[in-house]
Coordinates of C-alpha atoms in Angstrom, one line a residue:
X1 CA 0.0 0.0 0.0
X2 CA 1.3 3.5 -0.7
X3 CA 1.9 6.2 1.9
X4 CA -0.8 8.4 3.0
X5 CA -0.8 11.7 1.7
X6 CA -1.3 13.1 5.3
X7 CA 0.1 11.5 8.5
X8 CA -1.2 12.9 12.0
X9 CA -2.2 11.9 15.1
X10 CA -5.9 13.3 14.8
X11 CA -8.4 14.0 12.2
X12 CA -11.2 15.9 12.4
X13 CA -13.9 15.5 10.1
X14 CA -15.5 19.4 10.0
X15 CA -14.5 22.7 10.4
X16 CA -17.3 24.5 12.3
X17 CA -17.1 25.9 16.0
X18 CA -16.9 22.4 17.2
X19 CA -13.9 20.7 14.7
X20 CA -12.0 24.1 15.0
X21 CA -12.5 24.3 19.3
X22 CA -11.6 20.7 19.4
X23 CA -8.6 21.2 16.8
X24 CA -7.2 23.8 19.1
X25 CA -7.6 22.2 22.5
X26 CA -5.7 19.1 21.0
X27 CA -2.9 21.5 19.4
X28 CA -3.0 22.9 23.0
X29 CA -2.2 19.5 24.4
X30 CA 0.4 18.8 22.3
X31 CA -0.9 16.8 19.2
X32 CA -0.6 16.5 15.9
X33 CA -4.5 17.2 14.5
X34 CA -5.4 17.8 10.7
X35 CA -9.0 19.3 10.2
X36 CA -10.8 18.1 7.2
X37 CA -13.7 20.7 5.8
X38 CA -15.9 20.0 2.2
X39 CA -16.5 23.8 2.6
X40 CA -14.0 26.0 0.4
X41 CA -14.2 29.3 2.4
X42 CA -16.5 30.7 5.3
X43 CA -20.1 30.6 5.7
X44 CA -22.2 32.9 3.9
X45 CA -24.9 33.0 6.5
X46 CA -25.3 34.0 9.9
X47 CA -26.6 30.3 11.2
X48 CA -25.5 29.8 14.9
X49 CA -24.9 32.9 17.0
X50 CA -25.8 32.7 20.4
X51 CA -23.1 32.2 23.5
X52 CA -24.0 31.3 26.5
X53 CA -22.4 31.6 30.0
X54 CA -20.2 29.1 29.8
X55 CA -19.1 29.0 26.7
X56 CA -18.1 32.4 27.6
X57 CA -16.6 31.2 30.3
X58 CA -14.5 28.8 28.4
X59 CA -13.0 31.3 25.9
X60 CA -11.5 33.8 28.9
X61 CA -10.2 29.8 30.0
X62 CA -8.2 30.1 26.4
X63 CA -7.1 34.0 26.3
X64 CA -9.9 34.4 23.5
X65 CA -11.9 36.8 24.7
X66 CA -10.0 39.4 24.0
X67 CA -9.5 38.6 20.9
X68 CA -12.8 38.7 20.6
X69 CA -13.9 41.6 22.0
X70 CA -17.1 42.2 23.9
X71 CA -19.9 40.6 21.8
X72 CA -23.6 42.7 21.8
X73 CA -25.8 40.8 24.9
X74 CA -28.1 38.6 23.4
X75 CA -31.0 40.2 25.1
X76 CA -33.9 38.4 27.4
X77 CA -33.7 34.4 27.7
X78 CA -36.6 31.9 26.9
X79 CA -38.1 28.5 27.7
X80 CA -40.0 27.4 25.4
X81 CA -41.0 30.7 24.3
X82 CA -41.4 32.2 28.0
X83 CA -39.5 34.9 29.0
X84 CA -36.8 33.9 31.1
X85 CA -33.6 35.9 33.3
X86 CA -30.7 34.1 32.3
X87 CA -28.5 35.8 35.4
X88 CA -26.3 33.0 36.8
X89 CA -23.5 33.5 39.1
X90 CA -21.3 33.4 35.9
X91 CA -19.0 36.3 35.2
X92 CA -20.4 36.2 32.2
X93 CA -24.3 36.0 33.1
X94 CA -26.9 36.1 29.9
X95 CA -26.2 35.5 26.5
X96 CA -23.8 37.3 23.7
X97 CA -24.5 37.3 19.9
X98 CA -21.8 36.5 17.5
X99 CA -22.4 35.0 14.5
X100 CA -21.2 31.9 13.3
X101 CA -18.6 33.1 10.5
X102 CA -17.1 35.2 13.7
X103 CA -16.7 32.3 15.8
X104 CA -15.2 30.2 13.3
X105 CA -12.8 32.8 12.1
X106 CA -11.8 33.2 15.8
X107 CA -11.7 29.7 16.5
X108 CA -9.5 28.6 13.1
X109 CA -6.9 31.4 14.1
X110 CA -6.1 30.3 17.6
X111 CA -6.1 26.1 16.2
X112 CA -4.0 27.3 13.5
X113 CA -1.6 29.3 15.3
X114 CA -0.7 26.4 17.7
X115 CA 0.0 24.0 14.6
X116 CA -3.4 22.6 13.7
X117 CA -3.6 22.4 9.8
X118 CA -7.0 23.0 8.1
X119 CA -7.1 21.1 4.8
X120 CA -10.5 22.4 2.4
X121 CA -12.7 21.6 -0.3
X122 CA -12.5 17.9 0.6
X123 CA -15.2 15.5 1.1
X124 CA -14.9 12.0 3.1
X125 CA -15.6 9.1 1.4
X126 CA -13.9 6.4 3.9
X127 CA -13.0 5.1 6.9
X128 CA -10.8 2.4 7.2
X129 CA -9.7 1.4 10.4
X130 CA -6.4 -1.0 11.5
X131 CA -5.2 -2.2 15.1
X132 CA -3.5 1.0 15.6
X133 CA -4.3 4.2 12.8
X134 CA -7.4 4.7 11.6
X135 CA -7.4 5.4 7.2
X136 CA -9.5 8.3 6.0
X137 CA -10.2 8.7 1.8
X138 CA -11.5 12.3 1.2
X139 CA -12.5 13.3 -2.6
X140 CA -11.2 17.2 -3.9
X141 CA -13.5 19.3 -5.4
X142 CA -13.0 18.2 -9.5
X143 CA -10.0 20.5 -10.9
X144 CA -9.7 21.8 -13.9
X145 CA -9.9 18.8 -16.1
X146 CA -13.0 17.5 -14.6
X147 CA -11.6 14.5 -12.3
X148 CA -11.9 14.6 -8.9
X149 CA -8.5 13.8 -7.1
X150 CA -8.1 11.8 -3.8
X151 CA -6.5 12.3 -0.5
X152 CA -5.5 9.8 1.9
X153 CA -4.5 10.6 5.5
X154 CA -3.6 8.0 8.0
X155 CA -4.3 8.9 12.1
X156 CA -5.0 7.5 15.4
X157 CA -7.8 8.8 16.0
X158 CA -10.7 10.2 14.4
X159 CA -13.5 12.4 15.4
X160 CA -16.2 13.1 13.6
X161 CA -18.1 17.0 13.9
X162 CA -19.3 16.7 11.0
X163 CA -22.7 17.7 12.0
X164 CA -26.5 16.5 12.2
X165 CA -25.3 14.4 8.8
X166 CA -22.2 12.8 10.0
X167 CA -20.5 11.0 7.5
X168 CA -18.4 9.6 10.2
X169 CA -21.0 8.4 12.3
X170 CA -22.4 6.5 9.3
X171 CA -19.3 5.2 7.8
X172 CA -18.1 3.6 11.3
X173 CA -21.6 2.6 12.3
X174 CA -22.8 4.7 15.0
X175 CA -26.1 3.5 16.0
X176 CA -28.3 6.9 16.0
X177 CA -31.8 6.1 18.2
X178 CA -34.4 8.5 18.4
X179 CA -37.3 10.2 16.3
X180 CA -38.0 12.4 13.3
X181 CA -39.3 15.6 13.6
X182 CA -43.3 16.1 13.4
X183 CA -43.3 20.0 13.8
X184 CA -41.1 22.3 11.7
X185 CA -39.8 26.0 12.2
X186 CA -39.3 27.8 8.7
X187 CA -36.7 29.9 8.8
X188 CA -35.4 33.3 6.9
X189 CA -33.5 36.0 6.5
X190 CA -35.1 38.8 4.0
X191 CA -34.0 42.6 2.7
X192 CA -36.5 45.0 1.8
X193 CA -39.3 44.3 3.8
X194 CA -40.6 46.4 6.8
X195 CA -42.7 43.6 9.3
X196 CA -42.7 44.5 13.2
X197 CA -40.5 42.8 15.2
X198 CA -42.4 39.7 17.1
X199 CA -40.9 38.0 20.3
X200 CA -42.7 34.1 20.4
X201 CA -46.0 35.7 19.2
X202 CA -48.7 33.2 19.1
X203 CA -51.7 33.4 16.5
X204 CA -54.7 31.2 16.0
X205 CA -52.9 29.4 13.2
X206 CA -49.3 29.3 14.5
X207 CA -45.9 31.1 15.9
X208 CA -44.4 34.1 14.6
X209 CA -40.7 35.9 15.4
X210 CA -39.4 38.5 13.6
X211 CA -36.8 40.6 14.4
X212 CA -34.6 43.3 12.4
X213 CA -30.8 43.0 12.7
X214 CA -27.7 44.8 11.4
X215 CA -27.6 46.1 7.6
X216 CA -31.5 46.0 7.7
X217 CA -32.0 42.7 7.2
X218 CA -35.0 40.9 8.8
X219 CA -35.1 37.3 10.3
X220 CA -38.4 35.9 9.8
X221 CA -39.0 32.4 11.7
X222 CA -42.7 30.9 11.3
X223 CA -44.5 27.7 12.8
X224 CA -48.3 26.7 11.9
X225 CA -49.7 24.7 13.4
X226 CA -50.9 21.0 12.3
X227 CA -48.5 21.6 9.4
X228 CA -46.6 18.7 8.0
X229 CA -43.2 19.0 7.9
X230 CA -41.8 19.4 4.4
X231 CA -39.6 16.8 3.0
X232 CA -38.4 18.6 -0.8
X233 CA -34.5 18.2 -0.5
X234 CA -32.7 21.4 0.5
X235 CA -34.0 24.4 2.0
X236 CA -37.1 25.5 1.7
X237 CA -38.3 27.5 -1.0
X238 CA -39.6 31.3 -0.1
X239 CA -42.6 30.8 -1.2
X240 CA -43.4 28.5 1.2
X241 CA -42.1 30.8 3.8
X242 CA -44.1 33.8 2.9
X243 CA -47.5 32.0 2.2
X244 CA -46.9 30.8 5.9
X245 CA -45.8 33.5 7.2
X246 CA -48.9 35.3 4.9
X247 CA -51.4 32.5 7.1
X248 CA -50.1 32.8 10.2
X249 CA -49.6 36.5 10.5
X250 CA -51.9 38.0 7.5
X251 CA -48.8 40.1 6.3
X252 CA -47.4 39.5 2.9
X253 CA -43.4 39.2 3.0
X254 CA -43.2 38.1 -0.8
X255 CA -42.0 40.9 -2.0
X256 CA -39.1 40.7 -0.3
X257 CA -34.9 39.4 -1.3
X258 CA -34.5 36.2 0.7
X259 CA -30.9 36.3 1.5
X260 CA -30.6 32.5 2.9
X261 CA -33.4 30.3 4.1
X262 CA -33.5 26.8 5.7
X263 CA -36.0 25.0 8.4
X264 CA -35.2 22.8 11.5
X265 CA -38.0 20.4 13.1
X266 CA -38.1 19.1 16.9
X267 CA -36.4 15.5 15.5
X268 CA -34.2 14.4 18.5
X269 CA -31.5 11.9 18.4
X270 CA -28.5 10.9 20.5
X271 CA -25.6 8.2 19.4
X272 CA -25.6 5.0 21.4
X273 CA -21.8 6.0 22.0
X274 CA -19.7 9.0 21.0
X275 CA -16.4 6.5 21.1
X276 CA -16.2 3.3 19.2
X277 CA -12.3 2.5 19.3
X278 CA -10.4 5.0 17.5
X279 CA -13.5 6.7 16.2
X280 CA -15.3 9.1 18.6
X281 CA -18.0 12.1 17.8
X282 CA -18.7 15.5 19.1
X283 CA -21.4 17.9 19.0
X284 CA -24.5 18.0 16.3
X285 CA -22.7 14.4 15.0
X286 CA -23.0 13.1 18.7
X287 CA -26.8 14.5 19.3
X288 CA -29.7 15.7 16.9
X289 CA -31.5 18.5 18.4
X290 CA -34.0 21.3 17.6
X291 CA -31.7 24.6 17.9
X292 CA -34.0 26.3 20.2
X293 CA -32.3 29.1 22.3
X294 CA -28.7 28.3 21.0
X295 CA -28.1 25.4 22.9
X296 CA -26.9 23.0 20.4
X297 CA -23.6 24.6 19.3
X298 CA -23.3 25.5 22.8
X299 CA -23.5 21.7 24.3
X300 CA -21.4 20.9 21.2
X301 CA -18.5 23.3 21.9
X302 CA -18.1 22.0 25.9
X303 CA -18.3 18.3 23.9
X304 CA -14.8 19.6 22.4
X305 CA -13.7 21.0 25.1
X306 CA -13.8 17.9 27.4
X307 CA -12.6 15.8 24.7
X308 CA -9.5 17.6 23.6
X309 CA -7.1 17.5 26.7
X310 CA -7.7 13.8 26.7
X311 CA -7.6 12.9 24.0
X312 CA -3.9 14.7 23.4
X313 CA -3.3 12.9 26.6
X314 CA -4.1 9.6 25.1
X315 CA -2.2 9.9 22.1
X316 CA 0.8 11.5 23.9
X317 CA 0.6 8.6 26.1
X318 CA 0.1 10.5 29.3
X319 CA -3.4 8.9 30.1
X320 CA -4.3 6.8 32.5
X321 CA -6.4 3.6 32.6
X322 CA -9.8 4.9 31.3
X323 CA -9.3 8.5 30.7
X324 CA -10.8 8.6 27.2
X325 CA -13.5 6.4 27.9
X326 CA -14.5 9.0 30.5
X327 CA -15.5 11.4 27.1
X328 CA -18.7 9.2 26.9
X329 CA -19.5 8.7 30.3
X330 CA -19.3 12.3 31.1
X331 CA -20.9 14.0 28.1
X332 CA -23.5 11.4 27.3
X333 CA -25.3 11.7 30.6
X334 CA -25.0 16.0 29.6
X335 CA -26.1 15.6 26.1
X336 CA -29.5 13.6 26.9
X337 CA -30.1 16.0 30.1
X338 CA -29.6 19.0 27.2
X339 CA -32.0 16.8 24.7
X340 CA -34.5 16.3 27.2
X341 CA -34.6 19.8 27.7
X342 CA -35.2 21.2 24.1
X343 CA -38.0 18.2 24.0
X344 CA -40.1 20.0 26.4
X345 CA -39.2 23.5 25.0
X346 CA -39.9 22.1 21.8
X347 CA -43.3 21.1 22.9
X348 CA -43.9 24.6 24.4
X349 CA -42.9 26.4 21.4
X350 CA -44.6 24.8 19.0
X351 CA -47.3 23.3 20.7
X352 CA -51.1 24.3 19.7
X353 CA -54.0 25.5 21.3
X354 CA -53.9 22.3 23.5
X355 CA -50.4 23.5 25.3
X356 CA -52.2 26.8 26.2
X357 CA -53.0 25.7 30.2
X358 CA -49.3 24.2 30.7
X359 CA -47.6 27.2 29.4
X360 CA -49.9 29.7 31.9
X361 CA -48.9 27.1 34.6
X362 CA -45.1 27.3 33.7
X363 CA -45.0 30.9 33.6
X364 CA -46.5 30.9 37.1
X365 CA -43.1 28.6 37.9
X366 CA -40.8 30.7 36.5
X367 CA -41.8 33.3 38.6
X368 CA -40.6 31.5 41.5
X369 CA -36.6 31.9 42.1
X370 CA -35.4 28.6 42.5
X371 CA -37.0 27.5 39.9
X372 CA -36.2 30.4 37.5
X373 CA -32.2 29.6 38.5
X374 CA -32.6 26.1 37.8
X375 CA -33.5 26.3 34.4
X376 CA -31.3 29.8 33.8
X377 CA -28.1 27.0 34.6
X378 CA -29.1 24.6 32.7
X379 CA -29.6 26.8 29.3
X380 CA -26.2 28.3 29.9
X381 CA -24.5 25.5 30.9
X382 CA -22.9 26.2 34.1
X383 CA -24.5 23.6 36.2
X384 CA -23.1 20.6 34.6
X385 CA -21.7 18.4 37.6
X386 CA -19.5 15.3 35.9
X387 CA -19.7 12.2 38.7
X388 CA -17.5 12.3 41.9
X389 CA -17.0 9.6 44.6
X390 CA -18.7 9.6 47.3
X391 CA -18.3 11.7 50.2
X392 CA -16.2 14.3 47.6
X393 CA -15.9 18.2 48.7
X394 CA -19.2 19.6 46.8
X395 CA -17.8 21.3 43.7
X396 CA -15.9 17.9 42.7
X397 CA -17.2 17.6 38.9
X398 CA -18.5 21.3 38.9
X399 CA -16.9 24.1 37.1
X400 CA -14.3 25.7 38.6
X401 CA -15.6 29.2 40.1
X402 CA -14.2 32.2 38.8
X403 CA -11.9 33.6 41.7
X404 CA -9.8 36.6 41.1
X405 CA -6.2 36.5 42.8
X406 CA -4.6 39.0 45.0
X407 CA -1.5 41.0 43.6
X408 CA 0.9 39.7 46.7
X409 CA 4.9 38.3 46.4
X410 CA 3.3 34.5 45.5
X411 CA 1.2 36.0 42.5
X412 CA 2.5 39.0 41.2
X413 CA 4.3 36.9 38.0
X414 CA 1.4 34.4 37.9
X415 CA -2.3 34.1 36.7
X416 CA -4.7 36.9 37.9
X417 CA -8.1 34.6 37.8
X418 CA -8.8 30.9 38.3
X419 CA -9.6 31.3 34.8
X420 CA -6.4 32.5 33.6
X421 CA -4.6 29.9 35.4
X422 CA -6.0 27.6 32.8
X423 CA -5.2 29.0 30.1
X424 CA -1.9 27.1 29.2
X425 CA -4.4 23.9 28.5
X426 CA -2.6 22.1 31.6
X427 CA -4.0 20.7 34.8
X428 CA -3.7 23.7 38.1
X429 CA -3.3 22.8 41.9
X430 CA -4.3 26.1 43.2
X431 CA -3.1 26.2 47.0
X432 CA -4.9 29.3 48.8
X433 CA -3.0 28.8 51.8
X434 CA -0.7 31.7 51.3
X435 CA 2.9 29.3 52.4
X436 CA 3.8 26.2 50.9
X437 CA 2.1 23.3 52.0
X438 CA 2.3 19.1 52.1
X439 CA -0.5 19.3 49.2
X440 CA 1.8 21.2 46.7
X441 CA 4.3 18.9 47.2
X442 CA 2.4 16.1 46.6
X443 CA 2.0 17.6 42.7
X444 CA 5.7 17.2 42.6
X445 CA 5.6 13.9 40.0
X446 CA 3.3 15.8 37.9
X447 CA 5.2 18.9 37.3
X448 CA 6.4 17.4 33.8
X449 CA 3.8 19.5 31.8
X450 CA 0.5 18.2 32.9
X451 CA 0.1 20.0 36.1
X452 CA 0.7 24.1 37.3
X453 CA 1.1 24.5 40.6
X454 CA -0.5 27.7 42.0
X455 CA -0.3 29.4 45.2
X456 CA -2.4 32.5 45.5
X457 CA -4.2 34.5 47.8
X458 CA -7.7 35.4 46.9
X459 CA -8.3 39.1 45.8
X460 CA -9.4 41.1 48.9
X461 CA -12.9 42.3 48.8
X462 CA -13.8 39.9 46.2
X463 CA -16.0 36.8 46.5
X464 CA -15.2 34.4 49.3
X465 CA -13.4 31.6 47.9
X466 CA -15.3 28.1 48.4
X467 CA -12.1 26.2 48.5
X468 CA -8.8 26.6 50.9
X469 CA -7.0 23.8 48.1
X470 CA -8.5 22.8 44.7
X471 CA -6.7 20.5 41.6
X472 CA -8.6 21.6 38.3
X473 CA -8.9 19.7 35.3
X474 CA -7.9 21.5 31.8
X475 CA -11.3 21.9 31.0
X476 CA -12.0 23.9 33.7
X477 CA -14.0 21.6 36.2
X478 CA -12.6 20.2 39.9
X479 CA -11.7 17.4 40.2
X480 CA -10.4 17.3 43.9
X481 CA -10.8 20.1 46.6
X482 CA -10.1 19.9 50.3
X483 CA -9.5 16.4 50.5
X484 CA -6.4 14.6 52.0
X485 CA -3.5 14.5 50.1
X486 CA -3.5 10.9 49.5
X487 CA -7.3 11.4 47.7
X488 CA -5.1 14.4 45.9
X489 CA -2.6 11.5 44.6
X490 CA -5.8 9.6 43.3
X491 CA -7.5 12.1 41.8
X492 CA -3.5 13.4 39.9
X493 CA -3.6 9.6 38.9
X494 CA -6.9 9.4 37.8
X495 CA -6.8 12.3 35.3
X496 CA -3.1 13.3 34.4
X497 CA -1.3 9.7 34.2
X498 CA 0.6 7.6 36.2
X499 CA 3.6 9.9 38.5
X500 CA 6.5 10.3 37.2
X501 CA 9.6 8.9 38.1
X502 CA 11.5 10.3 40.0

């Protein structure tokens, strides 16, 4: 057999938000990643484009933010359609508009400058897979002759994030369970028209939102009821959109320059597993999900970001017994809990006269604190909680809290923010004890490039710190606090690799 055109340690089938975070965080770690896109330059439409809290939180994690620059707020949160105050105890409380070309573009420059390569206008055909290196055939947009040339790369691991369509997942026989969609959203962006802007506005027939963004273009999103959903290939023509839109609302949008158009329906589907050997998925490959209230690239972008750092560990050969496999049993369990959710927004949303009762009930509910916070985490993603043993300190498997750190001797050359401290993609043993103390030493055997050793004091007059000791995983969630050091050796053991030798 001749040589692959491309040797690497990791592929990665797509180059949206979730290929590109995933290419970085694995460049971060140290290893070799090629990202495969069919696309030949950026999006042309605005797609994707709400952040929420934690994603937010896990670009300051990177040094991105600045980069960045401070996105336009998103504006009020929903459920379902309900109004719903998105404030968390997140630095970054509410949710950010950025559109998906911006995210991308962002996320391909940080990947890139750490050594990922991004290789375009290739399709994959095949998956072939060997003891040890998985074989991956892509097909080049045809050249100038016509023919279509071939290009063969060869790596230990692939992951698909190839989207809702995964050609990964079907090439290396994912099963898929779930169901097809019964209601339908149509969905699009239009110059020249002047419509009011509509927030969830419910008619007799069906759901309007409209809303005027930059340049003067208008979104136009429309649901009515009892409608079946359509099945021509491709997007949906406009005008089916405006004689909906004309039904449900009575206004006429026809006259009208649809810039891009598409529909999404409340089908929901998760893989059985996102690994099967040396083949794993992440985000809209892993899980099929109505985009209601931005979660889906959301959920998919903290898929890649609790893959990445194990997986480089894995093919660095840093990781202990089990580390990868603890990708699906982490995110699975977050991914159905996310699915679950958009069901009964879904339902909500889209729901007919019949849901009317249940959604004057669940506004009553929201108005009640606990149960407004409980939902405001779980759309912006900061109260995922990843198993601990028994008996753990309380914010084992939570996200690290943001803590800013004071300007003393110990910290003046070091990270100002529990966030910052993570920003070199390594593990951190922050110490708040102010002196050195037997748990610092104990990180000693991990001080080889997979774990920073901090020792801070908090910032005065800033929030009360909820741990004296804490060892935080690279993706930004404890995984020991307060414990004894020989429960610190276990959990160092557990996620960075056996110690090294001394």
């Amino acid at each position: 057999m001749s040589a692959p055109d491309i040797d690497t340690q990791v592929l990665v089938v797509g180059a949206g938000p979730v290929g590109l975070m995933l290419a970085g965080e694995l460049a971060l770690g140290g290893a070799d990643v090629v990202v495969l896109e069919r696309r030949t330059g950026p999006l042309t439409e605005s797609r994707a484009s709400t952040l929420h809290a934690r994603t937010m939180e896990l670009l300051d994690q990177r040094g991105l933010l600045e980069e960045l620059g401070t996105p336009p707020a998103g504006g009020p949160g929903h459920f379902g359609g309900t109004r719903l105050d998105l404030t968390t105890d997140s630095p970054y409380s509410g949710q950010w508009k950025v559109p998906q070309v911006r995210t991308e573009e962002l996320l391909e420059g940080w990947a890139t400058r750490l050594g990922a390569r991004v290789v375009k206008g290739h399709r994959l055909t095949d998956l072939r897979t060997a003891p040890h290196t998985v074989e991956a055939t892509a097909e080049a947009e045809p050249g100038p002759g016509g023919a279509a040339s071939a290009l063969r790369v060869r790596a230990a691991y692939v992951v698909g994030c190839d989207g809702e369509s995964s050609t990964v997942r079907e090439l290396a026989g994912f099963a898929f369970p779930g169901r097809d969609a019964t209601r339908e959203l149509l969905r699009a962006d239009v110059a020249d028209v002047q419509v009011p802007d509509r927030r969830f506005e419910r008619h007799p027939g069906g759901l309007a939102i409209s809303a005027r963004g930059p340049g003067g273009v208008t979104r136009v999103m429309v649901h009515e009821y009892g409608a079946p959903v359509g099945r021509e290939p491709g997007p949906p023509s406009f005008a089916r959109v405006a004689d909906t839109w004309r039904r449900v609302t009575g206004d006429d949008i026809g006259g009208g320059a649809p810039l891009w158009l598409n529909s999404f329906g409340d089908a929901l589907r998760q893989a059985s597993q996102y690994r099967r050997g040396r083949i794993l998925l992440a985000g809209d490959a892993a899980h099929h999900q109505m985009p209601v209230g931005g979660q889906a690239l959301n959920l998919g972008l903290q898929d890649a970001a609790n893959l990445g750092w194990k997986l480089a560990a894995e093919v660095r050969g840093t990781a202990g017994p089990g580390l990868l496999d603890s990708y699906h049993a982490e995110r699975h369990p977050a991914g159905r809990r996310v699915l679950d959710n958009i069901a009964a927004q879904a339902l909500l949303l889209l729901g007919g006269s019949g849901t009317e009762q249940v959604r004057s009930l669940f506004g009553e509910l929201l108005r009640e604190p606990r149960v407004r916070a409980h939902l405001a985490g779980t759309i912006a993603g900061v109260d995922v909680r990843y198993a601990a043993e028994p008996g753990a300190h309380r914010l084992v498997g939570a996200r690290v809290p943001y803590l800013r750190f004071g300007t003393g001797a110990d910290t003046t050359e070091g990270p100002g923010s529990s966030f910052a401290a993570l920003r070199p993609g390594r593990g951190v043993l922050v110490d708040l004890g102010g002196r050195p103390t037997p748990v610092l030493a104990a990180a000693a055997p991990w001080r080889d490039g997979r774990v920073d050793v901090v020792a801070a004091t908090p910032e005065p007059g800033g929030a009360a710190p909820e741990f004296t000791s804490a060892l935080l995983r690279p993706d930004g969630h404890v995984a020991w606090a307060d414990g004894t050091v020989p429960e610190l050796e276990a959990a160092l053991r557990r996620w960075f690799g056996p110690a090294a030798r001394r």
